mmCIF file of C-alpha atoms in Angstrom:
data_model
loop_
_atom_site.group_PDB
_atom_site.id
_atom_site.type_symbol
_atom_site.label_atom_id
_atom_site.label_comp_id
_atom_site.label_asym_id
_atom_site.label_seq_id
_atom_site.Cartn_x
_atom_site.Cartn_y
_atom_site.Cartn_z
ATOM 1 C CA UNK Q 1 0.000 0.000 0.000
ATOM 2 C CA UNK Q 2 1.561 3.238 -0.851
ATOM 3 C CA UNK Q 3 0.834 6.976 0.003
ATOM 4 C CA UNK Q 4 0.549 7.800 -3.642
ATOM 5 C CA UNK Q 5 -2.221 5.672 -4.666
ATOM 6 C CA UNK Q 6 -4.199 6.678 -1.346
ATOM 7 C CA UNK Q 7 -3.667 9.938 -2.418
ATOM 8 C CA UNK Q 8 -4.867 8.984 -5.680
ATOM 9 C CA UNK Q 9 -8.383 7.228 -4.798
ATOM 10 C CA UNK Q 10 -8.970 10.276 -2.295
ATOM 11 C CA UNK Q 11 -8.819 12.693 -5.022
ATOM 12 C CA UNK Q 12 -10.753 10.671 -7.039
ATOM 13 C CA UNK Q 13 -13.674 10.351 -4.737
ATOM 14 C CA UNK Q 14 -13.410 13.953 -3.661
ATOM 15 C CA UNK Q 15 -14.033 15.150 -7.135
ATOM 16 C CA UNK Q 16 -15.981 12.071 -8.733
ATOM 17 C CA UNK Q 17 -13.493 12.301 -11.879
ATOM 18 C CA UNK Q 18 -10.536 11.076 -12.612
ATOM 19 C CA UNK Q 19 -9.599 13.815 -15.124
ATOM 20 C CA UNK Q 20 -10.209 16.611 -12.531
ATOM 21 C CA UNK Q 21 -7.780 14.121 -10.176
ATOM 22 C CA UNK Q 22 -5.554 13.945 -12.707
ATOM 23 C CA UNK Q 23 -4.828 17.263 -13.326
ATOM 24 C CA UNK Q 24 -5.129 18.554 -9.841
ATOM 25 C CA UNK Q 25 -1.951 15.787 -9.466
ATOM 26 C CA UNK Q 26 -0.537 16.439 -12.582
ATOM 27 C CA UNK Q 27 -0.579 12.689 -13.674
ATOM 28 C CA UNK Q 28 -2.550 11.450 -16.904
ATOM 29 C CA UNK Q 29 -5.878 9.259 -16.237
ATOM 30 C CA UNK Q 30 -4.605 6.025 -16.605
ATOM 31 C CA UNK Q 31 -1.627 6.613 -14.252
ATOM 32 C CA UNK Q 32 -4.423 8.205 -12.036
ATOM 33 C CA UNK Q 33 -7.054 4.774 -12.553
ATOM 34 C CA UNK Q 34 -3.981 2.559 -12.173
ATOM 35 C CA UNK Q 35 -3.482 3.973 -8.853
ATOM 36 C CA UNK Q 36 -6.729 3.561 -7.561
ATOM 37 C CA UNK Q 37 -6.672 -0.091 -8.797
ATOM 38 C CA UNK Q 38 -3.637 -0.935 -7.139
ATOM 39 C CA UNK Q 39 -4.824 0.797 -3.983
ATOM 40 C CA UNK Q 40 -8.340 -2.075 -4.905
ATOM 41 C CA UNK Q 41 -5.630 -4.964 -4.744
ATOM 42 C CA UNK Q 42 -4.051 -4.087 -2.095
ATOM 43 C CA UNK Q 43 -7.182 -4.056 0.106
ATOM 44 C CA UNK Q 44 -8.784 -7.148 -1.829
ATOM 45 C CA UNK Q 45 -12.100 -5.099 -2.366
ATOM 46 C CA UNK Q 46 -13.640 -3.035 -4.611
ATOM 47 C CA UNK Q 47 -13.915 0.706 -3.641
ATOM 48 C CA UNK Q 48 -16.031 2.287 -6.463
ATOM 49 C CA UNK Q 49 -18.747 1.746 -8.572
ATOM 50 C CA UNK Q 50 -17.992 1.861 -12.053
ATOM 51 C CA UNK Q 51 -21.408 1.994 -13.212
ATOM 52 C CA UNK Q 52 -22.548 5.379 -12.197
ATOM 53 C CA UNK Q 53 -21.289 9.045 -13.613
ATOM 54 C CA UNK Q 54 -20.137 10.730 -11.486
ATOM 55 C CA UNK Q 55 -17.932 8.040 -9.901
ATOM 56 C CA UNK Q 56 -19.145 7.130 -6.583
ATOM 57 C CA UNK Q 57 -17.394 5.249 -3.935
ATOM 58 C CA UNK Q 58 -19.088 1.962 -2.398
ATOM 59 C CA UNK Q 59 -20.141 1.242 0.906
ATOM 60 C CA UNK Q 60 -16.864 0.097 1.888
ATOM 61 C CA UNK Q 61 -15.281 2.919 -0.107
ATOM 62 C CA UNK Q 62 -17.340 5.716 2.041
ATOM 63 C CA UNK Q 63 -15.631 4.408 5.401
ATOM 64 C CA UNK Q 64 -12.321 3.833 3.603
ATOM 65 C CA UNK Q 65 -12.007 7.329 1.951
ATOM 66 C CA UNK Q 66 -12.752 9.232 5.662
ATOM 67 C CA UNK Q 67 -9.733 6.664 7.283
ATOM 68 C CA UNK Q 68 -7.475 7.641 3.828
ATOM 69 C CA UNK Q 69 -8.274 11.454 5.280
ATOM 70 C CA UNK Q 70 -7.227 10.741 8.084
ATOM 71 C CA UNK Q 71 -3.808 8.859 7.346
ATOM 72 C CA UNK Q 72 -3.093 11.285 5.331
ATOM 73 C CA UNK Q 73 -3.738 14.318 7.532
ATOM 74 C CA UNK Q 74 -1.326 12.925 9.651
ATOM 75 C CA UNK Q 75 1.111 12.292 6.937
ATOM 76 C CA UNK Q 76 0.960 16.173 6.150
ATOM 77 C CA UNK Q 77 1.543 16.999 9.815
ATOM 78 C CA UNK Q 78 4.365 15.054 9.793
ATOM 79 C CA UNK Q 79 5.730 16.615 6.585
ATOM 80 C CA UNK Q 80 4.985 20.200 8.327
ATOM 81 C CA UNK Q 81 7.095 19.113 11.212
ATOM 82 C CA UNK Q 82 10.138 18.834 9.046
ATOM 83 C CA UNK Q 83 9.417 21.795 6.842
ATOM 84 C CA UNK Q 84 8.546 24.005 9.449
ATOM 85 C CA UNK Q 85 11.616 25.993 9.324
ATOM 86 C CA UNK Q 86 12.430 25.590 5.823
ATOM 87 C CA UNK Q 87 11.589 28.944 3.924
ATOM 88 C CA UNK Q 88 7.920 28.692 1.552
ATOM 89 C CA UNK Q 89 8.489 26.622 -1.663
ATOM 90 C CA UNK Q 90 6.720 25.154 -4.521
ATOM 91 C CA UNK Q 91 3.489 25.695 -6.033
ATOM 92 C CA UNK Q 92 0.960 28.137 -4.176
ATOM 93 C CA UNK Q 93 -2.429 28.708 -5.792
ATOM 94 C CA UNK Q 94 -3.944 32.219 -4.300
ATOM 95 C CA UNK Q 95 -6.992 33.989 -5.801
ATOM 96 C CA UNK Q 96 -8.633 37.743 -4.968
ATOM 97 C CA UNK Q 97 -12.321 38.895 -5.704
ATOM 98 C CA UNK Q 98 -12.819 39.994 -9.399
ATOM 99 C CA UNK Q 99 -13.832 43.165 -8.491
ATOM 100 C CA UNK Q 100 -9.936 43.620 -6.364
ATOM 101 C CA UNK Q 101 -8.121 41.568 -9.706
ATOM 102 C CA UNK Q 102 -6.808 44.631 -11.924
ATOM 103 C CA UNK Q 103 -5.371 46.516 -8.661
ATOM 104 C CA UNK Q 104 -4.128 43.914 -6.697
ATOM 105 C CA UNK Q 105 -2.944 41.025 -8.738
ATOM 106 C CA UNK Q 106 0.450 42.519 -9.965
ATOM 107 C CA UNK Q 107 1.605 44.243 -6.797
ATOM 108 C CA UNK Q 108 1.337 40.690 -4.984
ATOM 109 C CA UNK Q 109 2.861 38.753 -7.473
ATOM 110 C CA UNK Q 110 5.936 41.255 -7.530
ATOM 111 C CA UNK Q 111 6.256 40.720 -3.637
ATOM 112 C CA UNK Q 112 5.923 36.995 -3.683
ATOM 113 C CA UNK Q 113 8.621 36.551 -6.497
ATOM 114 C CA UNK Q 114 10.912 39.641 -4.750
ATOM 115 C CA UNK Q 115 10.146 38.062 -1.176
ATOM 116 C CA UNK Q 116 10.045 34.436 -1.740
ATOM 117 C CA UNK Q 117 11.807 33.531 -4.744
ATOM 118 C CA UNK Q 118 11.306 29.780 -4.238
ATOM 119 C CA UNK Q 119 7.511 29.778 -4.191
ATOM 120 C CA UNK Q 120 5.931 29.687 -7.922
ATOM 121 C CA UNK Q 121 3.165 30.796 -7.636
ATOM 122 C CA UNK Q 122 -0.207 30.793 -9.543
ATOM 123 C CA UNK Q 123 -2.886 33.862 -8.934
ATOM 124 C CA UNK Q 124 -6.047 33.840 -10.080
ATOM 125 C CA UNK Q 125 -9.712 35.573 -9.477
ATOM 126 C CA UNK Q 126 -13.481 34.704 -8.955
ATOM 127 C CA UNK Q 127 -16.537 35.764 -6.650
ATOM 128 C CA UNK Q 128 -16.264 35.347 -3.544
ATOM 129 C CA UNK Q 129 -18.312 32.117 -3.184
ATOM 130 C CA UNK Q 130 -16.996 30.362 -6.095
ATOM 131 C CA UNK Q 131 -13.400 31.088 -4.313
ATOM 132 C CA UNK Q 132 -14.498 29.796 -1.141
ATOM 133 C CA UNK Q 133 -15.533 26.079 -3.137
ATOM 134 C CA UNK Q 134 -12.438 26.236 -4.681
ATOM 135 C CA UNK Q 135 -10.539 26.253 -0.917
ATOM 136 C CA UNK Q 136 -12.808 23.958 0.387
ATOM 137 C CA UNK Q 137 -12.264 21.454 -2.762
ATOM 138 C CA UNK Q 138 -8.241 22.500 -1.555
ATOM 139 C CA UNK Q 139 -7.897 23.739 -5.436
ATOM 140 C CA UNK Q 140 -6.462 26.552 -3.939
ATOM 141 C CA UNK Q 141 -4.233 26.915 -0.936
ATOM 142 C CA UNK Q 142 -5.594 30.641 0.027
ATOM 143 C CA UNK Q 143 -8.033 33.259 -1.081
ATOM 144 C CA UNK Q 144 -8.524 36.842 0.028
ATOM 145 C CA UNK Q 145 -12.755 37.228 -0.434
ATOM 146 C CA UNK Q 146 -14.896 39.950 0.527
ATOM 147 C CA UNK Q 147 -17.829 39.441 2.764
ATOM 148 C CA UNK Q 148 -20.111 40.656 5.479
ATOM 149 C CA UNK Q 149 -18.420 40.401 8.945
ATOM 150 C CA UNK Q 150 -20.798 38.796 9.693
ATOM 151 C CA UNK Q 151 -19.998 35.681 7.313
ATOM 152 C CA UNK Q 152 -19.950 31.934 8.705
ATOM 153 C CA UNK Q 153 -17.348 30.253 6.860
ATOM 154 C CA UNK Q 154 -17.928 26.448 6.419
ATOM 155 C CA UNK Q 155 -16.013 23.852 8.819
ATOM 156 C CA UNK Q 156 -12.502 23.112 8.129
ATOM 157 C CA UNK Q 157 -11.656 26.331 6.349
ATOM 158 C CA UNK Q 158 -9.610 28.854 8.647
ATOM 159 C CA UNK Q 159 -10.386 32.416 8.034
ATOM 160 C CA UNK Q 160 -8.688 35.840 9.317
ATOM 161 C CA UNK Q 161 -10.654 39.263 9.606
ATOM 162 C CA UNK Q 162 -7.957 41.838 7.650
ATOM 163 C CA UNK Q 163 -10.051 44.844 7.996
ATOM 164 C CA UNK Q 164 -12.987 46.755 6.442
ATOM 165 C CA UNK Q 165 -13.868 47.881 3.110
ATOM 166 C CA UNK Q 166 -15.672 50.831 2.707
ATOM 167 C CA UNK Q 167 -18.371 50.829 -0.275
ATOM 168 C CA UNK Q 168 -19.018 54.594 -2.298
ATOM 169 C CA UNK Q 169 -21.039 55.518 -4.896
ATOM 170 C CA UNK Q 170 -19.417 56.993 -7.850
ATOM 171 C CA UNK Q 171 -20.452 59.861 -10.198
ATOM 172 C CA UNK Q 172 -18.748 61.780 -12.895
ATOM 173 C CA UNK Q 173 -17.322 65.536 -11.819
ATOM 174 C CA UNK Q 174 -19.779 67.410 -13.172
ATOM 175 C CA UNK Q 175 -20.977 70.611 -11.665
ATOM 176 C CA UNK Q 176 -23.984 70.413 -13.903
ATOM 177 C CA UNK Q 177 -25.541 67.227 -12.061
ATOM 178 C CA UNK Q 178 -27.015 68.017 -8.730
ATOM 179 C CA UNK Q 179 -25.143 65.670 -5.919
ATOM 180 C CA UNK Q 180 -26.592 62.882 -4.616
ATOM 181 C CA UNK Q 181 -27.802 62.784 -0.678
ATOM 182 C CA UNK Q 182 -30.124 59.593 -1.242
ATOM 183 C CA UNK Q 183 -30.330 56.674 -3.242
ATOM 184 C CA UNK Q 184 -34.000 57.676 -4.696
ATOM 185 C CA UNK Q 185 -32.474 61.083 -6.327
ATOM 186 C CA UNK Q 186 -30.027 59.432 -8.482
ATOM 187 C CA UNK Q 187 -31.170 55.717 -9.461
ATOM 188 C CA UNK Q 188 -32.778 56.812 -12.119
ATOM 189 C CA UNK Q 189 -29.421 57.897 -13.648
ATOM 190 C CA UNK Q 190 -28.822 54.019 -13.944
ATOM 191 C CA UNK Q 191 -25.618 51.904 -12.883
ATOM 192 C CA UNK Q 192 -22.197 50.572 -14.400
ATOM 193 C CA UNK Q 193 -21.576 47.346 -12.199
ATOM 194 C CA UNK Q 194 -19.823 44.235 -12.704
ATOM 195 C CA UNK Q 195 -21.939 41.045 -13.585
ATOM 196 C CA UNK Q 196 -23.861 38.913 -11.712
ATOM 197 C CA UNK Q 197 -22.142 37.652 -8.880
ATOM 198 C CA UNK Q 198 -20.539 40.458 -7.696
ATOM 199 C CA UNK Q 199 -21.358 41.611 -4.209
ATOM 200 C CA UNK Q 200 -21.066 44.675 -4.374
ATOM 201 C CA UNK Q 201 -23.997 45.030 -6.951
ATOM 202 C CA UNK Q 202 -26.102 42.195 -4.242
ATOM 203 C CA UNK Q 203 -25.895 44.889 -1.775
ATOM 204 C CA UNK Q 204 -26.805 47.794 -4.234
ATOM 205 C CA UNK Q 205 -29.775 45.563 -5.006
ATOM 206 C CA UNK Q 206 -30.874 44.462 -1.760
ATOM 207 C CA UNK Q 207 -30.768 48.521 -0.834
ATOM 208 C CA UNK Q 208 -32.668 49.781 -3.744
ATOM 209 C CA UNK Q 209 -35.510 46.721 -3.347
ATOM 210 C CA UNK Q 210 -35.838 47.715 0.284
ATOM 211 C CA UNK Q 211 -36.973 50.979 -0.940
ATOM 212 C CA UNK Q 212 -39.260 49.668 -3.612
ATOM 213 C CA UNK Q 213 -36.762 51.324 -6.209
ATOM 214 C CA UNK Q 214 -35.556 49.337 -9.700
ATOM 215 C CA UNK Q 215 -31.941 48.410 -10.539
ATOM 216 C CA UNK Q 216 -31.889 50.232 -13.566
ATOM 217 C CA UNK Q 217 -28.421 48.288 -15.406
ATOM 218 C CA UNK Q 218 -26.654 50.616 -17.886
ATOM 219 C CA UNK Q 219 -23.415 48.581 -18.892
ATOM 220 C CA UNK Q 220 -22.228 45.573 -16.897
ATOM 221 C CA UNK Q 221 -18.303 45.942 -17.025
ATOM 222 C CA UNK Q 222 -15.050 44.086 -15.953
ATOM 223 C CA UNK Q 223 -12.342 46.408 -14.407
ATOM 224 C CA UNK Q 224 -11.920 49.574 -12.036
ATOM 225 C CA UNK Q 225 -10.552 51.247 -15.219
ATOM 226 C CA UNK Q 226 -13.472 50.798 -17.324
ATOM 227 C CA UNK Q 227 -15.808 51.519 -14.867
ATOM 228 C CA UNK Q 228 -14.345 54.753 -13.973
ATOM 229 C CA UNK Q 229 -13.696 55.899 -17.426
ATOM 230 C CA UNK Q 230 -17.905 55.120 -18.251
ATOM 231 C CA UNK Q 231 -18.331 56.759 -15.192
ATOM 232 C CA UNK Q 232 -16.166 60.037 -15.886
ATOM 233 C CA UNK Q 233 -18.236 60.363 -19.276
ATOM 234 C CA UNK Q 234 -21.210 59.863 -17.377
ATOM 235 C CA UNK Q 235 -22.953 56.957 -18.662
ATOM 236 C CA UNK Q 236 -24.369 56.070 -14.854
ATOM 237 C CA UNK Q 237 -22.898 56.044 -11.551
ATOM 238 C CA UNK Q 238 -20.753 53.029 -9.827
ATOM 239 C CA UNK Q 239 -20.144 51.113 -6.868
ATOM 240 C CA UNK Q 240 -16.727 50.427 -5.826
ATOM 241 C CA UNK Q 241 -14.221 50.304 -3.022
ATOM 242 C CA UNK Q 242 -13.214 54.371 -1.872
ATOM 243 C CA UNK Q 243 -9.769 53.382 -1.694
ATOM 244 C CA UNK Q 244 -9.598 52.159 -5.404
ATOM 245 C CA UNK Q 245 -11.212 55.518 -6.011
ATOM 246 C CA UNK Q 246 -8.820 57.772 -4.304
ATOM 247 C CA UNK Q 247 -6.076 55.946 -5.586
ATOM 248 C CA UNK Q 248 -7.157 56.300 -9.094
ATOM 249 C CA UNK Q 249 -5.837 58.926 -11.788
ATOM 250 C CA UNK Q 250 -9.153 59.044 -13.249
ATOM 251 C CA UNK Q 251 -9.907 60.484 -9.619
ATOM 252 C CA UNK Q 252 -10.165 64.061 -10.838
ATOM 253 C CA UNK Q 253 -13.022 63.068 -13.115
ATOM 254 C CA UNK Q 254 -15.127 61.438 -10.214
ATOM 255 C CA UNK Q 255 -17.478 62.796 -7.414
ATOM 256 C CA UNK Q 256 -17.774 60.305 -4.639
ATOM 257 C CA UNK Q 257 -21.145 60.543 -3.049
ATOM 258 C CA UNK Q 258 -21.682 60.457 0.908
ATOM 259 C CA UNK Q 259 -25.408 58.989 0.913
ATOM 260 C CA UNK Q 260 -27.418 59.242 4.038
ATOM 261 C CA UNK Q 261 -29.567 56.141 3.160
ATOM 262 C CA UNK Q 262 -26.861 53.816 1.523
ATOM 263 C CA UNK Q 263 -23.581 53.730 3.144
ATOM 264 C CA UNK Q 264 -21.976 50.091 2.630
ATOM 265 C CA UNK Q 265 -19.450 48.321 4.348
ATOM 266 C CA UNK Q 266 -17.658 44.435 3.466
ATOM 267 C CA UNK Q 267 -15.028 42.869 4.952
ATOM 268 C CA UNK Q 268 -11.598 41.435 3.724
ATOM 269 C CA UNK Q 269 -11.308 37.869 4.553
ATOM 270 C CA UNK Q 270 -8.072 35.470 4.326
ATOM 271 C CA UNK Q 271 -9.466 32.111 4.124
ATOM 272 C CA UNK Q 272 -7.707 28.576 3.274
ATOM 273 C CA UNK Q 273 -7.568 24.957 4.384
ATOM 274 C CA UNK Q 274 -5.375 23.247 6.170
ATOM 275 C CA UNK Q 275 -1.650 23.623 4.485
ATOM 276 C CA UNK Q 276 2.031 23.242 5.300
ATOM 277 C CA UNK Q 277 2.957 25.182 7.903
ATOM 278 C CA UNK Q 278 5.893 26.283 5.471
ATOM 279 C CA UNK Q 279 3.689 28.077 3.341
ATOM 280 C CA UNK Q 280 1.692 30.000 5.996
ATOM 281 C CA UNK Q 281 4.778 33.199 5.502
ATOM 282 C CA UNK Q 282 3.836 33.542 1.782
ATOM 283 C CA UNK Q 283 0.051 33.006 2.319
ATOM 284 C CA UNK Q 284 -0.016 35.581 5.309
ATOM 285 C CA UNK Q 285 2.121 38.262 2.907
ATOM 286 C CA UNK Q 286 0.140 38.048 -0.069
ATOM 287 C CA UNK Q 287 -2.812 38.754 2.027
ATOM 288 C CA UNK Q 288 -1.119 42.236 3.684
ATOM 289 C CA UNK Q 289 -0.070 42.937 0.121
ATOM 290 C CA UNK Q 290 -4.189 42.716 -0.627
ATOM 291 C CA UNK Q 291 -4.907 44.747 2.530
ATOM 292 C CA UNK Q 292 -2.722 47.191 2.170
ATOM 293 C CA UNK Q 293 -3.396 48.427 -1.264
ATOM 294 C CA UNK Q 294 -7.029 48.859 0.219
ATOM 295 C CA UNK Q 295 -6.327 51.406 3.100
ATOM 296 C CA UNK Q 296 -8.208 49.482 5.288
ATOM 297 C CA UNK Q 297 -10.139 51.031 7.927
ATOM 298 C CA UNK Q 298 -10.953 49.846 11.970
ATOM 299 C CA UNK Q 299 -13.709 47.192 12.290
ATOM 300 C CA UNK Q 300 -16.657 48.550 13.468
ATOM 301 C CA UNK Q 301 -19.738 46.126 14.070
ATOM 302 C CA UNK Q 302 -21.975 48.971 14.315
ATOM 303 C CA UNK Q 303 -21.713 50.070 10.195
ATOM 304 C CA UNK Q 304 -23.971 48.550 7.509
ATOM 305 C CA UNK Q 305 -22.760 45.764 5.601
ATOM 306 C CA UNK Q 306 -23.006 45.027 2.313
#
C-alpha cells in the first residue's frame, strides 16, 4: 500500500473524476485509474462503482475514503514538522475577488517573487463564493474574499478578519448634475456594475428593493478602469471600493457621493484549508499585500454591511 495511490483514490472520490484528479496531481488518467486499482488490490475489495457518472465510492469505499483522510492528515503533519523551518516553496495557488483583480494582482505577485523567490506561484480571481468552493475542494491553498463580517465560513476552512472595506457611490465631476444625498435622487441615472455575482452590486440591489426602487443596469463591465472611465463620461454612476477611487488617476473626473440612506461596508477575509505550515509566511504576505493596497479602515460592528 503506498501513500501515492491513497492519495490517488482520495482525489478521485473527492471530485468524482478522474480527469479533474488527474490534473489537480498532474498525472494522466490512466496513471491516475492505475493507482486507484492498485490501492483495490491491495485491500482485496472493490472501492467504487464503475457503473454510475459521477464516480461514486461503495459502501466500503465511504468508510475507507474518511480513514485515507485521516492517514493522510497525519502524513501532512508530519511533513509540516520537518518543513517548518524551511523557507515557503513550490506551487501556491492564491486567488482575490474579481472586483480587487486589476489593482491587486500585480503588486502581490511582484512581492511573492521579490520576497520568496522559491515559491511559484499561480494567482487567479473569482466571486467570492466560487473562491471559497475552490478552498474547500483545496484547489487553492488561500483566497482573500470579501464578505459581510458577519460571514460563517464552512467547517474546516480557517479564516482571518484583515479589515474593512468601505463601499461609495461613484459619479462623474460634473458641476452640472445636482449631488446625490439619497439613493432615490439618483437611481434613475442608472448603474455601471460588474456582472452577476458580484457583491457589491447584491448589496446595491438588496438597498434599492428595500426601498421599492428598480436596478436600472446601464453597462455591466469588468475592471476599475473601465468603470471609472464610463463613469467620468457619465454613462451612470458606480459602486466600488473608496480606496480604489482615491487611488485612481481618473480620480479628478469622479465625485464620490456620501449617501445618508446607503452607506456600505464588506469585509476582507483570508481564508484557506489546512496547508504546510511552510507556506503560511507567503500566504499571510500576499494577504497584507491585498490589505494594504485597500487602506483598510478599523472594524466597526456597528456600520452597515453590504
Amino acid at each position: 500500500m503506498k501513500i501515492e495511490d491513497l492519495t490517488a483514490f482520495v482525489a478521485v472520490i473527492r471530485l468524482q473524476s478522474t480527469r479533474l484528479a488527474a490534473e489537480e496531481l498532474g498525472l494522466t488518467q490512466p496513471a491516475i485509474t492505475r493507482r486507484v486499482q492498485n490501492f483495490e488490490e491491495s485491500l482485496g475489495i472493490a472501492l467504487l462503482n464503475r457503473q454510475t457518472k459521477p464516480l461514486k465510492p461503495t459502501l466500503m469505499g465511504k468508510r475507507v475514503f474518511q480513514q485515507c483522510r485521516n492517514i493522510l492528515r497525519e502524513v501532512e503533519a508530519l511533513n509540516d514538522l520537518v518543513a517548518a523551518d524551511h523557507p515557503p516553496s513550490g506551487l501556491l495557488r492564491l486567488a482575490v475577488p474579481q472586483s480587487l483583480s486589476e489593482t491587486s494582482l500585480l503588486p502581490a505577485l511582484k512581492m511573492l517573487s521579490s520576497d520568496f523567490p522559491q515559491v511559484q506561484p499561480r494567482l487567479s480571481s473569482g466571486w467570492g463564493e466560487e473562491l471559497l468552493l475552490r478552498v474547500q475542494r483545496q484547489e487553492l491553498e488561500a483566497a482573500v474574499v470579501l464578505f459581510p463580517a458577519s460571514k460563517q465560513f464552512p467547517s474546516g476552512l480557517e479564516s482571518q478578519a484583515l479589515g474593512s472595506v468601505d463601499l461609495v457611490v461613484v459619479g462623474p465631476n460634473d458641476p452640472n448634475v445636482p449631488p446625490l444625498r439619497k439613493l432615490e435622487e439618483g437611481y434613475q441615472r442608472g448603474w455601471i456594475l460588474n456582472p452577476e455575482g458580484c457583491g457589491f452590486r447584491a448589496a446595491l440591489q438588496r438597498a434599492l428593493t428595500e426601498q421599492g426602487l428598480p436596478l436600472l443596469l446601464n453597462l455591466e463591465a469588468f475592471g476599475v478602469t473601465l468603470q471609472l472611465s464610463l463613469i467620468a463620461e457619465g454613462r451612470g454612476l458606480g459602486l466600488m471600493p473608496r480606496a480604489l477611487v482615491e487611488r485612481h488617476a481618473l480620480r479628478p473626473q469622479l465625485q464620490i457621493y456620501s449617501l445618508q440612506d446607503f452607506a456600505p461596508r464588506s469585509q476582507l477575509w483570508l481564508v484557506y484549508p489546512n496547508v504546510p505550515a511552510s507556506q503560511i509566511p507567503a500566504i499571510d504576505a500576499f494577504a497584507a499585500a491585498i490589505a494594504q493596497g485597500l487602506d483598510l479602515a478599523p472594524l466597526a460592528v456597528d456600520q452597515p454591511q453590504a
